Short mmCIF file of C-alpha atoms in Angstrom, two decimals:
data_model
loop_
_atom_site.label_atom_id
_atom_site.label_comp_id
_atom_site.label_asym_id
_atom_site.label_seq_id
_atom_site.Cartn_x
_atom_site.Cartn_y
_atom_site.Cartn_z
CA ILE P 1 0.03 0.05 0.13
CA ASP P 2 1.82 2.88 -1.29
CA LYS P 3 2.60 6.03 0.47
CA ASP P 4 0.25 8.79 1.68
CA SER P 5 -2.72 6.71 1.07
CA PRO P 6 -5.86 8.19 3.09
CA ALA P 7 -7.38 6.67 6.45
CA SER P 8 -9.58 4.65 4.39
CA SER P 9 -6.54 1.85 4.28
CA THR P 10 -7.92 0.44 7.37
CA PHE P 11 -8.56 -3.27 6.73
CA TYR P 12 -12.03 -4.49 7.86
CA GLY P 13 -12.08 -8.05 6.22
CA ALA P 14 -10.13 -11.05 6.18
CA ALA P 15 -7.08 -11.00 4.01
CA ASP P 16 -3.48 -12.76 3.57
CA PHE P 17 -0.74 -10.22 3.01
CA VAL P 18 2.39 -11.96 1.64
CA ASN P 19 5.46 -9.99 0.79
CA CYS P 20 3.77 -6.68 1.11
CA THR P 21 5.10 -3.23 1.98
CA ILE P 22 2.29 -1.06 3.95
CA VAL P 23 4.22 2.50 4.45
CA SER P 24 3.97 6.06 5.02
CA ASN P 25 0.11 6.02 5.29
CA VAL P 26 -1.53 9.21 6.86
CA THR P 27 -4.76 9.52 8.64
CA GLY P 28 -6.32 12.46 10.58
CA GLU P 29 -8.08 10.34 12.93
CA ALA P 30 -7.21 7.67 15.91
CA ALA P 31 -7.20 4.76 13.73
CA VAL P 32 -5.41 1.33 13.49
CA LEU P 33 -4.41 -0.43 10.18
CA PHE P 34 -6.23 -3.63 11.21
CA ASN P 35 -9.66 -3.22 12.43
CA LYS P 36 -10.42 -5.49 15.71
CA ALA P 37 -13.54 -6.93 14.19
CA LYS P 38 -11.74 -8.77 11.58
CA ALA P 39 -7.88 -8.64 12.72
CA LYS P 40 -7.66 -12.06 13.73
CA GLU P 41 -8.61 -13.30 10.28
CA CYS P 42 -5.96 -11.39 8.78
CA LYS P 43 -2.51 -13.21 8.04
CA LEU P 44 0.90 -11.16 7.57
CA LEU P 45 3.89 -13.09 6.05
CA ASN P 46 7.16 -11.56 5.08
CA THR P 47 5.28 -8.22 5.51
CA ILE P 48 6.70 -4.71 6.29
CA ILE P 49 4.39 -2.19 8.05
CA SER P 50 6.48 1.04 9.05
CA GLY P 51 6.07 4.60 9.18
CA ASN P 52 2.30 4.97 9.01
CA THR P 53 0.78 7.82 11.17
CA THR P 54 -1.91 5.97 13.01
CA VAL P 55 -2.34 4.86 16.56
CA GLY P 56 -1.04 1.47 15.85
CA THR P 57 -0.91 -1.49 13.61
CA TYR P 58 -4.03 -3.10 15.34
CA ASP P 59 -6.39 -3.05 18.46
CA ALA P 60 -4.86 -4.49 21.74
CA GLY P 61 -5.93 -8.15 21.93
CA PHE P 62 -6.90 -8.32 18.37
CA ALA P 63 -3.54 -8.87 16.56
CA PRO P 64 -3.36 -10.59 13.00
CA SER P 65 -1.43 -13.79 12.64
CA ALA P 66 2.01 -12.38 11.80
CA THR P 67 5.06 -14.50 10.96
CA TYR P 68 8.47 -13.31 9.49
CA SER P 69 7.30 -9.71 9.39
CA MET P 70 8.31 -6.41 10.46
CA PHE P 71 5.78 -3.88 12.21
CA PRO P 72 6.16 -1.52 15.42
CA GLU P 73 4.33 -3.98 17.74
CA ALA P 74 6.23 -7.14 16.67
CA GLY P 75 8.26 -7.11 20.08
CA GLY P 76 5.27 -8.48 21.60
CA THR P 77 4.86 -11.55 19.27
CA PRO P 78 6.32 -14.96 20.29
CA ALA P 79 10.09 -15.45 19.12
CA SER P 80 8.98 -18.45 17.38
CA SER P 81 7.00 -16.10 14.89
CA LYS P 82 10.22 -14.76 13.54
CA ASN P 83 8.96 -11.23 13.67
CA VAL P 84 11.14 -8.07 13.94
CA THR P 85 10.42 -4.61 14.93
CA GLY P 86 12.75 -2.50 12.55
CA PRO P 87 13.11 0.29 11.71
CA ALA P 88 12.44 -0.70 8.11
CA GLU P 89 15.51 0.99 6.36
CA PHE P 90 14.74 1.64 2.51
CA ARG P 91 16.45 2.97 -0.26
CA GLU P 92 15.34 4.05 -3.58
CA ARG P 93 16.45 1.79 -6.61
CA ASP P 94 15.55 2.14 -10.18
CA SER P 95 12.64 4.71 -9.09
CA VAL P 96 11.24 2.36 -6.67
CA PRO P 97 11.27 3.72 -3.04
CA TYR P 98 10.81 0.55 -1.08
CA TYR P 99 13.99 -1.84 -1.58
CA LEU P 100 15.43 -2.68 1.82
CA ARG P 101 18.95 -1.63 2.62
CA ARG P 102 21.09 -4.61 3.24
CA GLN P 103 21.55 -3.56 6.99
CA SER P 104 17.94 -3.60 7.63
CA PRO P 105 16.56 -6.01 9.71
CA GLY P 106 13.99 -7.15 7.21
CA ALA P 107 16.90 -8.08 4.64
CA ASP P 108 17.35 -11.85 4.24
CA ALA P 109 14.83 -12.37 7.35
CA GLY P 110 11.78 -13.50 5.20
CA ASP P 111 10.54 -17.12 4.96
CA ALA P 112 11.99 -18.40 1.78
CA SER P 113 10.08 -21.71 1.93
CA ILE P 114 7.15 -20.54 0.22
CA TRP P 115 9.15 -19.14 -2.76
CA SER P 116 11.00 -21.37 -5.52
CA ALA P 117 14.11 -20.13 -7.67
CA ALA P 118 11.62 -19.22 -10.78
CA ASP P 119 9.46 -16.92 -8.67
CA VAL P 120 10.04 -12.91 -8.86
CA ASP P 121 8.89 -10.04 -7.04
CA LEU P 122 7.02 -6.60 -8.41
CA ARG P 123 10.06 -5.47 -10.45
CA SER P 124 10.35 -8.94 -11.98
CA LYS P 125 13.77 -9.70 -10.01
CA PRO P 126 14.43 -12.93 -8.59
CA ARG P 127 12.38 -13.35 -5.10
CA THR P 128 14.97 -15.58 -3.58
CA HIS P 129 18.75 -15.72 -3.51
CA ALA P 130 21.68 -18.14 -2.25
CA VAL P 131 22.88 -17.00 1.21
CA ASN P 132 25.28 -19.40 3.18
CA GLY P 133 24.43 -22.76 1.23
CA GLY P 134 20.47 -21.94 1.36
CA LEU P 135 17.57 -19.65 -0.09
CA ALA P 136 17.09 -16.20 1.36
CA VAL P 137 14.12 -13.92 0.84
CA ASP P 138 13.68 -10.21 2.07
CA MET P 139 10.78 -9.02 3.90
CA GLY P 140 8.39 -6.62 1.96
CA CYS P 141 7.44 -6.51 -1.97
CA TYR P 142 11.00 -5.92 -3.47
CA GLN P 143 13.79 -8.25 -3.16
CA TRP P 144 17.27 -6.63 -2.99
CA TYR P 145 19.48 -7.97 -5.86
CA SER P 146 22.99 -7.56 -6.76
CA LEU P 147 24.10 -5.32 -9.59
CA GLY P 148 27.15 -7.64 -10.21
CA MET P 149 30.88 -7.50 -9.16
CA MET P 150 33.39 -5.33 -10.49
CA ILE P 151 37.07 -6.58 -10.20
CA LEU P 152 39.74 -3.87 -11.11
CA LEU P 153 43.30 -5.09 -11.91
CA PHE P 154 46.08 -2.51 -11.82
#
C-alpha cells in the first residue's frame, strides 16, 4: 500500500498479506490499520508495516497472525514467529522507493520456503537468492538484488 494513502486504508475484512510493504500512510483520525472486528482473520507473512501515522497496527488483543514480518508491535509477538521490530531501512532503486537496505533487519529475514527460484518480485527480479548454502528472501514487496561485481586490476 503506497505512501500517503488516506485513512480508508484500514482493513476491515479477512486477508492474507504476503511480501507486502505498507508504509507512510497518513490518517487524521485515531485509527489502526487492522480493525478489531476482523483483525484475527488477517495473516501477515514476510510483510513490512512501517512509518504509518496511525495509533497502531492493530487494536490491543486483536492482532493479526504474523510470521516473518516487521511492524512496530512485533516485539510483543512470540519469538517463534520470527517477527522483527525494525526500523525498516529503505533506499530508492530504479525509481522504486521501497527496496530494503542490506543492513535493515528485514533483509534476508523472510520465510523463503514459500518461494521457488523461479518466483519474482513486483519488478520481475528473482524473489530468492543464495545465502550460506540456502535460499533467503527479504521481507516486503521488493527483493534486494546485486548489480554484479566489478574487479579492477592494476
